[in-house]
mmCIF file of C-alpha atoms in Angstrom:
data_model
loop_
_atom_site.group_PDB
_atom_site.id
_atom_site.type_symbol
_atom_site.label_atom_id
_atom_site.label_comp_id
_atom_site.label_asym_id
_atom_site.label_seq_id
_atom_site.Cartn_x
_atom_site.Cartn_y
_atom_site.Cartn_z
ATOM 1 C CA MET A 1 62.660 58.114 307.764
ATOM 2 C CA LYS A 2 64.603 55.823 305.811
ATOM 3 C CA ARG A 3 61.639 53.219 305.111
ATOM 4 C CA LEU A 4 59.569 56.689 303.872
ATOM 5 C CA LEU A 5 62.794 57.403 301.499
ATOM 6 C CA LYS A 6 63.169 54.106 300.125
ATOM 7 C CA PHE A 7 59.693 54.288 299.392
ATOM 8 C CA GLY A 8 59.792 58.150 297.982
ATOM 9 C CA ALA A 9 62.832 56.644 296.086
ATOM 10 C CA VAL A 10 60.483 53.989 294.620
ATOM 11 C CA ALA A 11 57.888 56.080 293.550
ATOM 12 C CA LEU A 12 60.081 58.225 291.604
ATOM 13 C CA ALA A 13 61.506 55.666 290.098
ATOM 14 C CA ALA A 14 57.802 54.453 288.618
ATOM 15 C CA ALA A 15 57.199 57.640 287.369
ATOM 16 C CA PHE A 16 60.389 57.810 285.790
ATOM 17 C CA THR A 17 59.774 54.387 283.918
ATOM 18 C CA GLY A 18 56.064 55.621 283.178
ATOM 19 C CA LEU A 19 57.186 58.381 281.742
ATOM 20 C CA ALA A 20 60.090 57.142 280.067
ATOM 21 C CA ALA A 21 57.252 54.724 278.233
ATOM 22 C CA GLN A 22 55.155 57.405 277.236
ATOM 23 C CA ALA A 23 58.170 58.954 275.558
ATOM 24 C CA GLN A 24 58.400 55.768 273.157
ATOM 25 C CA GLU A 25 55.184 56.652 272.309
ATOM 26 C CA VAL A 26 55.653 58.295 269.310
ATOM 27 C CA THR A 27 52.615 59.788 266.928
ATOM 28 C CA LEU A 28 53.786 60.661 263.299
ATOM 29 C CA LYS A 29 51.590 63.598 261.390
ATOM 30 C CA VAL A 30 51.317 62.333 258.290
ATOM 31 C CA HIS A 31 50.254 65.321 255.305
ATOM 32 C CA HIS A 32 48.551 64.253 251.474
ATOM 33 C CA PHE A 33 46.550 66.644 248.811
ATOM 34 C CA TRP A 34 44.023 63.708 248.340
ATOM 35 C CA PRO A 35 40.561 63.612 249.743
ATOM 36 C CA PRO A 36 40.702 61.169 251.924
ATOM 37 C CA GLN A 37 38.677 58.391 250.214
ATOM 38 C CA ALA A 38 41.342 58.301 247.209
ATOM 39 C CA MET A 39 42.831 55.142 246.063
ATOM 40 C CA PRO A 40 46.673 55.685 247.351
ATOM 41 C CA PRO A 41 45.808 57.054 250.957
ATOM 42 C CA THR A 42 43.325 54.530 251.783
ATOM 43 C CA LYS A 43 45.029 51.696 249.962
ATOM 44 C CA ILE A 44 48.544 52.507 250.448
ATOM 45 C CA LEU A 45 49.206 55.143 252.778
ATOM 46 C CA GLN A 46 46.669 53.422 256.037
ATOM 47 C CA PRO A 47 48.181 50.144 255.165
ATOM 48 C CA TRP A 48 51.445 50.965 256.130
ATOM 49 C CA CYS A 49 50.152 53.391 258.915
ATOM 50 C CA ASP A 50 47.925 50.331 260.505
ATOM 51 C CA LYS A 51 51.537 47.822 259.557
ATOM 52 C CA ILE A 52 53.598 50.140 262.164
ATOM 53 C CA ALA A 53 51.140 50.500 264.361
ATOM 54 C CA ALA A 54 51.092 47.103 264.672
ATOM 55 C CA GLU A 55 54.262 45.900 264.221
ATOM 56 C CA SER A 56 55.746 49.009 267.128
ATOM 57 C CA ASN A 57 52.697 47.405 269.386
ATOM 58 C CA ASN A 58 51.406 50.964 269.229
ATOM 59 C CA LYS A 59 54.160 52.565 270.248
ATOM 60 C CA MET A 60 54.133 54.149 266.643
ATOM 61 C CA LYS A 61 50.632 55.407 265.119
ATOM 62 C CA CYS A 62 50.011 57.824 262.236
ATOM 63 C CA GLN A 63 47.729 60.800 262.225
ATOM 64 C CA ILE A 64 46.502 61.350 258.784
ATOM 65 C CA PHE A 65 45.748 64.568 257.898
ATOM 66 C CA PRO A 66 44.419 64.052 254.057
ATOM 67 C CA ALA A 67 43.617 67.543 250.917
ATOM 68 C CA MET A 68 45.911 69.503 252.397
ATOM 69 C CA GLN A 69 44.218 70.080 255.779
ATOM 70 C CA LEU A 70 47.609 71.553 257.492
ATOM 71 C CA GLY A 71 47.831 73.836 255.085
ATOM 72 C CA GLY A 72 50.292 74.929 252.702
ATOM 73 C CA THR A 73 49.520 74.359 249.164
ATOM 74 C CA PRO A 74 50.737 70.061 246.700
ATOM 75 C CA ALA A 75 54.019 71.929 245.663
ATOM 76 C CA GLN A 76 54.973 72.805 249.028
ATOM 77 C CA LEU A 77 54.428 69.284 250.930
ATOM 78 C CA ILE A 78 58.055 68.287 250.117
ATOM 79 C CA ASP A 79 59.453 71.059 252.146
ATOM 80 C CA GLN A 80 57.010 70.667 254.982
ATOM 81 C CA ALA A 81 58.782 67.069 255.183
ATOM 82 C CA LYS A 82 61.948 68.776 255.445
ATOM 83 C CA ASP A 83 61.049 71.672 257.394
ATOM 84 C CA GLY A 84 59.550 69.469 260.227
ATOM 85 C CA VAL A 85 55.452 71.026 259.707
ATOM 86 C CA VAL A 86 54.826 67.587 259.352
ATOM 87 C CA ASP A 87 56.661 63.999 259.486
ATOM 88 C CA ILE A 88 55.328 62.187 256.332
ATOM 89 C CA VAL A 89 54.057 62.853 253.279
ATOM 90 C CA PHE A 90 52.989 61.610 250.400
ATOM 91 C CA THR A 91 53.298 63.628 247.261
ATOM 92 C CA LEU A 92 54.828 64.190 243.383
ATOM 93 C CA PRO A 93 58.243 65.519 243.877
ATOM 94 C CA GLY A 94 57.410 67.048 239.855
ATOM 95 C CA TYR A 95 54.642 69.307 241.683
ATOM 96 C CA THR A 96 57.766 71.378 242.355
ATOM 97 C CA ALA A 97 58.973 71.776 238.805
ATOM 98 C CA GLY A 98 62.737 71.404 238.021
ATOM 99 C CA ARG A 99 63.732 70.825 241.587
ATOM 100 C CA PHE A 100 63.985 66.812 241.645
ATOM 101 C CA PRO A 101 65.639 66.770 237.574
ATOM 102 C CA VAL A 102 67.249 62.935 238.241
ATOM 103 C CA MET A 103 63.786 60.912 238.635
ATOM 104 C CA GLU A 104 61.901 62.683 236.353
ATOM 105 C CA VAL A 105 63.421 60.038 233.884
ATOM 106 C CA PHE A 106 60.299 57.703 235.100
ATOM 107 C CA GLU A 107 58.332 60.806 233.813
ATOM 108 C CA LEU A 108 59.258 60.317 230.140
ATOM 109 C CA PRO A 109 56.613 59.404 227.769
ATOM 110 C CA PHE A 110 56.238 55.731 226.086
ATOM 111 C CA LEU A 111 58.864 54.242 228.921
ATOM 112 C CA VAL A 112 56.818 53.131 231.573
ATOM 113 C CA PRO A 113 54.794 48.885 230.720
ATOM 114 C CA SER A 114 53.495 48.642 234.619
ATOM 115 C CA ALA A 115 53.537 50.535 237.380
ATOM 116 C CA GLU A 116 55.299 48.147 239.254
ATOM 117 C CA ALA A 117 57.622 47.534 237.251
ATOM 118 C CA GLY A 118 58.181 51.929 237.411
ATOM 119 C CA ALA A 119 57.862 51.710 241.061
ATOM 120 C CA ARG A 120 60.230 49.066 241.296
ATOM 121 C CA ALA A 121 62.673 50.085 239.067
ATOM 122 C CA ALA A 122 62.550 53.548 240.840
ATOM 123 C CA TRP A 123 63.595 52.563 243.987
ATOM 124 C CA ASP A 124 67.221 50.978 242.943
ATOM 125 C CA PHE A 125 67.366 54.396 239.880
ATOM 126 C CA TYR A 126 66.985 56.560 243.398
ATOM 127 C CA GLN A 127 69.468 53.934 245.360
ATOM 128 C CA LYS A 128 72.081 54.536 242.252
ATOM 129 C CA TYR A 129 71.514 58.550 241.202
ATOM 130 C CA GLY A 130 69.612 60.545 243.147
ATOM 131 C CA GLN A 131 69.789 59.772 246.789
ATOM 132 C CA LYS A 132 71.903 63.662 246.636
ATOM 133 C CA GLU A 133 68.985 64.743 244.989
ATOM 134 C CA PHE A 134 66.922 64.171 248.233
ATOM 135 C CA ALA A 135 69.790 64.195 250.829
ATOM 136 C CA ASN A 136 66.850 66.445 253.299
ATOM 137 C CA VAL A 137 64.899 64.232 253.607
ATOM 138 C CA LYS A 138 64.110 60.078 254.416
ATOM 139 C CA PRO A 139 62.071 58.510 251.163
ATOM 140 C CA LEU A 140 60.323 55.591 253.007
ATOM 141 C CA MET A 141 58.855 55.055 248.923
ATOM 142 C CA PHE A 142 59.135 56.062 245.666
ATOM 143 C CA ALA A 143 55.881 54.836 242.809
ATOM 144 C CA VAL A 144 54.243 55.780 239.508
ATOM 145 C CA HIS A 145 50.927 55.983 238.586
ATOM 146 C CA ASP A 146 49.273 53.279 236.105
ATOM 147 C CA GLU A 147 48.864 54.198 232.885
ATOM 148 C CA GLY A 148 47.695 57.920 232.315
ATOM 149 C CA TYR A 149 45.185 58.820 229.556
ATOM 150 C CA VAL A 150 43.851 61.602 227.244
ATOM 151 C CA HIS A 151 40.180 62.543 229.436
ATOM 152 C CA THR A 152 38.019 65.508 227.029
ATOM 153 C CA ARG A 153 35.222 67.937 227.690
ATOM 154 C CA GLU A 154 33.628 68.210 224.121
ATOM 155 C CA LYS A 155 36.229 66.714 221.522
ATOM 156 C CA GLN A 156 37.200 62.763 221.122
ATOM 157 C CA ILE A 157 41.305 62.400 220.488
ATOM 158 C CA LYS A 158 41.955 59.513 217.639
ATOM 159 C CA THR A 159 45.024 61.163 216.271
ATOM 160 C CA LEU A 160 47.722 63.756 217.388
ATOM 161 C CA ALA A 161 46.237 66.661 214.880
ATOM 162 C CA ASP A 162 42.785 66.315 217.270
ATOM 163 C CA LEU A 163 45.532 67.939 220.307
ATOM 164 C CA LYS A 164 46.476 70.563 218.626
ATOM 165 C CA GLY A 165 45.373 73.504 220.503
ATOM 166 C CA LEU A 166 43.472 72.321 223.475
ATOM 167 C CA LYS A 167 44.082 73.502 226.512
ATOM 168 C CA MET A 168 45.147 70.404 228.574
ATOM 169 C CA ARG A 169 45.935 69.939 232.398
ATOM 170 C CA ALA A 170 49.058 67.976 233.525
ATOM 171 C CA PRO A 171 50.905 67.442 236.451
ATOM 172 C CA THR A 172 54.301 67.764 236.470
ATOM 173 C CA ARG A 173 56.993 69.859 233.942
ATOM 174 C CA MET A 174 57.289 66.814 232.235
ATOM 175 C CA THR A 175 53.895 65.976 231.499
ATOM 176 C CA ASN A 176 53.945 69.577 230.124
ATOM 177 C CA LYS A 177 56.570 69.323 228.093
ATOM 178 C CA LEU A 178 54.824 66.123 226.284
ATOM 179 C CA LEU A 179 51.400 68.497 225.483
ATOM 180 C CA THR A 180 53.722 71.018 224.451
ATOM 181 C CA SER A 181 55.030 68.098 222.001
ATOM 182 C CA LEU A 182 52.460 66.916 221.409
ATOM 183 C CA GLY A 183 50.866 70.234 219.517
ATOM 184 C CA ALA A 184 48.878 71.097 222.871
ATOM 185 C CA THR A 185 48.784 73.945 225.176
ATOM 186 C CA PRO A 186 49.599 72.459 229.085
ATOM 187 C CA VAL A 187 48.300 74.432 231.593
ATOM 188 C CA ALA A 188 49.936 73.486 234.597
ATOM 189 C CA MET A 189 48.054 72.950 238.115
ATOM 190 C CA PRO A 190 47.506 70.531 240.815
ATOM 191 C CA LEU A 191 44.703 67.857 241.272
ATOM 192 C CA PRO A 192 42.175 69.624 243.192
ATOM 193 C CA ALA A 193 41.984 72.564 241.272
ATOM 194 C CA VAL A 194 41.089 70.494 237.865
ATOM 195 C CA SER A 195 37.394 69.675 238.968
ATOM 196 C CA GLU A 196 36.741 73.553 238.811
ATOM 197 C CA ALA A 197 38.621 74.210 236.047
ATOM 198 C CA VAL A 198 37.375 71.504 233.656
ATOM 199 C CA SER A 199 33.301 72.396 234.100
ATOM 200 C CA LYS A 200 34.103 76.325 233.793
ATOM 201 C CA GLY A 201 35.855 75.364 230.312
ATOM 202 C CA VAL A 202 39.057 76.779 231.265
ATOM 203 C CA ILE A 203 40.856 73.783 230.149
ATOM 204 C CA ASP A 204 39.667 71.510 228.446
ATOM 205 C CA GLY A 205 41.195 68.148 229.475
ATOM 206 C CA PHE A 206 43.503 67.012 230.828
ATOM 207 C CA LEU A 207 46.513 63.509 231.429
ATOM 208 C CA LEU A 208 45.479 61.705 234.302
ATOM 209 C CA PRO A 209 45.355 57.558 235.527
ATOM 210 C CA TRP A 210 42.031 55.608 235.546
ATOM 211 C CA GLU A 211 42.698 54.861 240.078
ATOM 212 C CA VAL A 212 42.138 59.133 240.708
ATOM 213 C CA ILE A 213 39.372 60.592 239.058
ATOM 214 C CA PRO A 214 36.539 58.957 240.637
ATOM 215 C CA SER A 215 37.606 60.170 244.078
ATOM 216 C CA VAL A 216 37.577 63.785 242.820
ATOM 217 C CA LYS A 217 34.802 63.408 240.504
ATOM 218 C CA LEU A 218 36.233 64.118 236.719
ATOM 219 C CA HIS A 219 34.795 61.168 234.935
ATOM 220 C CA GLU A 220 31.443 63.302 234.939
ATOM 221 C CA MET A 221 33.174 66.954 234.153
ATOM 222 C CA VAL A 222 33.705 65.166 230.298
ATOM 223 C CA LYS A 223 32.787 62.941 228.212
ATOM 224 C CA TYR A 224 35.490 61.642 226.228
ATOM 225 C CA HIS A 225 38.802 59.215 226.924
ATOM 226 C CA SER A 226 41.323 57.961 224.712
ATOM 227 C CA GLU A 227 43.528 55.288 225.111
ATOM 228 C CA THR A 228 46.492 54.011 224.104
ATOM 229 C CA ASP A 229 46.819 50.796 222.563
ATOM 230 C CA PRO A 230 48.141 48.150 225.261
ATOM 231 C CA SER A 231 50.998 46.636 223.321
ATOM 232 C CA LYS A 232 52.676 49.970 223.785
ATOM 233 C CA PRO A 233 53.829 51.444 227.101
ATOM 234 C CA GLY A 234 52.072 54.285 228.707
ATOM 235 C CA LEU A 235 52.015 57.335 227.617
ATOM 236 C CA TYR A 236 53.175 59.101 230.403
ATOM 237 C CA THR A 237 52.608 58.274 234.226
ATOM 238 C CA ALA A 238 54.382 60.326 237.183
ATOM 239 C CA VAL A 239 56.573 59.645 239.794
ATOM 240 C CA PHE A 240 55.058 59.578 243.730
ATOM 241 C CA ILE A 241 57.166 59.595 246.915
ATOM 242 C CA ILE A 242 56.760 58.950 250.759
ATOM 243 C CA ALA A 243 59.432 60.921 252.694
ATOM 244 C CA MET A 244 60.012 61.320 256.073
ATOM 245 C CA ASN A 245 61.430 64.077 258.076
ATOM 246 C CA LYS A 246 65.190 63.085 259.032
ATOM 247 C CA ALA A 247 65.203 64.325 261.865
ATOM 248 C CA LYS A 248 62.241 62.801 263.213
ATOM 249 C CA TYR A 249 63.873 59.862 261.732
ATOM 250 C CA ASP A 250 66.936 59.893 263.515
ATOM 251 C CA GLY A 251 65.486 60.291 266.966
ATOM 252 C CA LEU A 252 63.540 57.393 266.662
ATOM 253 C CA PRO A 253 64.929 54.727 268.893
ATOM 254 C CA ALA A 254 65.917 51.862 267.243
ATOM 255 C CA ASP A 255 63.412 49.385 267.857
ATOM 256 C CA LEU A 256 61.195 52.006 266.255
ATOM 257 C CA LYS A 257 63.425 53.063 263.360
ATOM 258 C CA ALA A 258 63.359 48.665 262.733
ATOM 259 C CA VAL A 259 59.997 48.717 262.345
ATOM 260 C CA ILE A 260 60.266 52.017 259.775
ATOM 261 C CA ASP A 261 63.203 50.864 257.718
ATOM 262 C CA ARG A 262 61.433 47.010 257.677
ATOM 263 C CA ASN A 263 58.512 48.524 256.139
ATOM 264 C CA SER A 264 59.641 50.875 253.644
ATOM 265 C CA GLY A 265 61.765 50.842 250.654
ATOM 266 C CA ALA A 266 61.944 48.141 247.703
ATOM 267 C CA GLY A 267 59.554 46.127 249.478
ATOM 268 C CA LEU A 268 56.702 49.449 249.921
ATOM 269 C CA SER A 269 57.426 50.737 246.448
ATOM 270 C CA GLY A 270 56.754 47.673 244.271
ATOM 271 C CA GLN A 271 53.628 47.287 246.571
ATOM 272 C CA ALA A 272 52.186 50.672 246.027
ATOM 273 C CA GLY A 273 52.965 50.040 242.188
ATOM 274 C CA ARG A 274 50.940 46.710 242.173
ATOM 275 C CA ILE A 275 48.037 48.221 244.174
ATOM 276 C CA TRP A 276 48.376 51.469 241.450
ATOM 277 C CA ASP A 277 48.289 48.188 238.521
ATOM 278 C CA GLU A 278 44.855 46.687 240.108
ATOM 279 C CA SER A 279 42.896 50.260 241.005
ATOM 280 C CA GLN A 280 42.893 50.682 237.295
ATOM 281 C CA ALA A 281 39.218 48.402 236.140
ATOM 282 C CA VAL A 282 37.610 49.869 239.216
ATOM 283 C CA GLY A 283 39.153 53.769 238.634
ATOM 284 C CA ARG A 284 37.447 53.064 234.913
ATOM 285 C CA LYS A 285 34.431 51.676 235.850
ATOM 286 C CA PRO A 286 31.958 54.874 236.957
ATOM 287 C CA ALA A 287 32.959 56.432 233.463
ATOM 288 C CA VAL A 288 32.216 53.431 231.749
ATOM 289 C CA ASP A 289 28.611 53.181 234.424
ATOM 290 C CA ARG A 290 28.401 56.830 233.008
ATOM 291 C CA GLY A 291 28.067 56.003 229.060
ATOM 292 C CA ASN A 292 31.522 58.114 228.149
ATOM 293 C CA THR A 293 33.283 57.710 224.793
ATOM 294 C CA PHE A 294 35.608 55.450 224.838
ATOM 295 C CA TYR A 295 38.516 55.058 221.918
ATOM 296 C CA THR A 296 41.783 53.309 221.907
ATOM 297 C CA ILE A 297 44.476 54.815 219.857
ATOM 298 C CA PRO A 298 45.847 52.304 217.748
ATOM 299 C CA ALA A 299 49.884 50.893 217.923
ATOM 300 C CA ALA A 300 49.866 53.277 214.765
ATOM 301 C CA GLU A 301 48.599 56.084 215.985
ATOM 302 C CA VAL A 302 50.493 55.548 218.820
ATOM 303 C CA ASP A 303 53.534 55.677 216.975
ATOM 304 C CA ASN A 304 53.185 59.065 215.494
ATOM 305 C CA TRP A 305 53.076 60.687 219.277
ATOM 306 C CA ILE A 306 56.201 58.257 220.428
ATOM 307 C CA LYS A 307 57.828 60.265 217.360
ATOM 308 C CA ALA A 308 56.649 63.870 218.320
ATOM 309 C CA SER A 309 57.907 63.102 221.907
ATOM 310 C CA ALA A 310 61.508 61.539 221.526
ATOM 311 C CA PRO A 311 62.985 65.017 221.991
ATOM 312 C CA LEU A 312 62.160 65.234 225.497
ATOM 313 C CA TYR A 313 64.364 62.385 225.820
ATOM 314 C CA ASP A 314 67.507 63.825 224.351
ATOM 315 C CA GLU A 315 66.914 66.956 226.723
ATOM 316 C CA TRP A 316 66.544 65.034 229.351
ATOM 317 C CA VAL A 317 69.947 63.183 229.099
ATOM 318 C CA ALA A 318 71.345 66.433 228.045
ATOM 319 C CA SER A 319 70.325 68.365 231.404
ATOM 320 C CA MET A 320 72.093 65.081 233.144
ATOM 321 C CA ASP A 321 75.211 65.859 231.092
ATOM 322 C CA LYS A 322 75.121 69.368 232.518
ATOM 323 C CA LEU A 323 74.968 68.214 235.582
ATOM 324 C CA GLY A 324 77.946 65.978 235.447
ATOM 325 C CA MET A 325 76.036 63.347 235.846
ATOM 326 C CA PRO A 326 76.073 60.121 233.068
ATOM 327 C CA GLY A 327 72.894 60.894 231.594
ATOM 328 C CA LYS A 328 73.153 58.373 228.375
ATOM 329 C CA GLN A 329 74.078 55.572 230.779
ATOM 330 C CA MET A 330 71.691 56.359 233.131
ATOM 331 C CA LEU A 331 69.031 56.916 230.612
ATOM 332 C CA GLN A 332 69.699 53.227 229.706
ATOM 333 C CA ASP A 333 70.057 52.047 233.189
ATOM 334 C CA ALA A 334 66.600 53.123 233.824
ATOM 335 C CA ARG A 335 65.328 51.252 230.559
ATOM 336 C CA ASP A 336 67.410 47.894 231.734
ATOM 337 C CA LEU A 337 65.399 48.567 235.561
ATOM 338 C CA LEU A 338 62.265 48.697 233.795
ATOM 339 C CA SER A 339 62.597 46.004 231.678
ATOM 340 C CA LYS A 340 64.093 44.010 234.310
ATOM 341 C CA TYR A 341 61.403 44.520 236.604
ATOM 342 C CA GLY A 342 58.610 44.107 233.589
ATOM 343 C CA LYS A 343 58.930 41.140 232.808
ATOM 344 C CA LYS A 344 56.203 38.841 234.162
#
């Protein structure tokens, strides 16, 4: 009888050990809005998932849902992470207009010299000024994309005057304000809606970086591309975040938390920015191959655009002051960080 009890206890202990091992295996539900073949999910997100799986001996894996497969709109992704509908999202804070104004500083026009400099600066800036703004989620990365340019269907944009009255899509509140300051009519919509809108003539064109254009075949929807003189900072960029549900992170065992910590933050941000910079030529090639028409807006003309959009800086500073934050100092800090990381 004793031997039987002992055997039962051993079997029970073994069963619990097996269950405990299984309990340590974590599958992270990851949601984003891009088509699966797009650059950010394939070159940034998937390698990150592969790395955390490898470093955790496959105790922690991602299950990735592209193209809003789990429902909702791109603007709702950040709340899906906050509310625990999913564990991790890859999105733009700017899709929810006005909700994350602190990090919008990196969406000011003609400010960011490269995606890598912008991404590194954004992470540092978040550490100093943005933690309260993102207190409901755990940011794993901030990054910005490569320079945004002007892409149009029927008219080549060469000067500021050429934009007047055109209906143009932009991704965020700040880029909509930029378009207004340049004389265009902004039309807000998330990326998946752009292709149909431009093909049906709902919009005349859009602001986008090269990286994303082939994944949604937008080079086939327009004929003209206007790039800014490379001696000037980019026309615009947008801020991206990979954000994790706080409770999910807090509930991880220490070893798995350590894997997340090692692979997120400043390192992941800088790496993502570098990947965006490197993606530019690849994203541009299909438009070249199609025979589309390219124009580089000369530096002297870009200066007119910079002057026209300059009030957006004062407006952002004033909005920070209204929140009881040191707007002028914040803008200077952002500039200093971009300068620091922009040096080769």
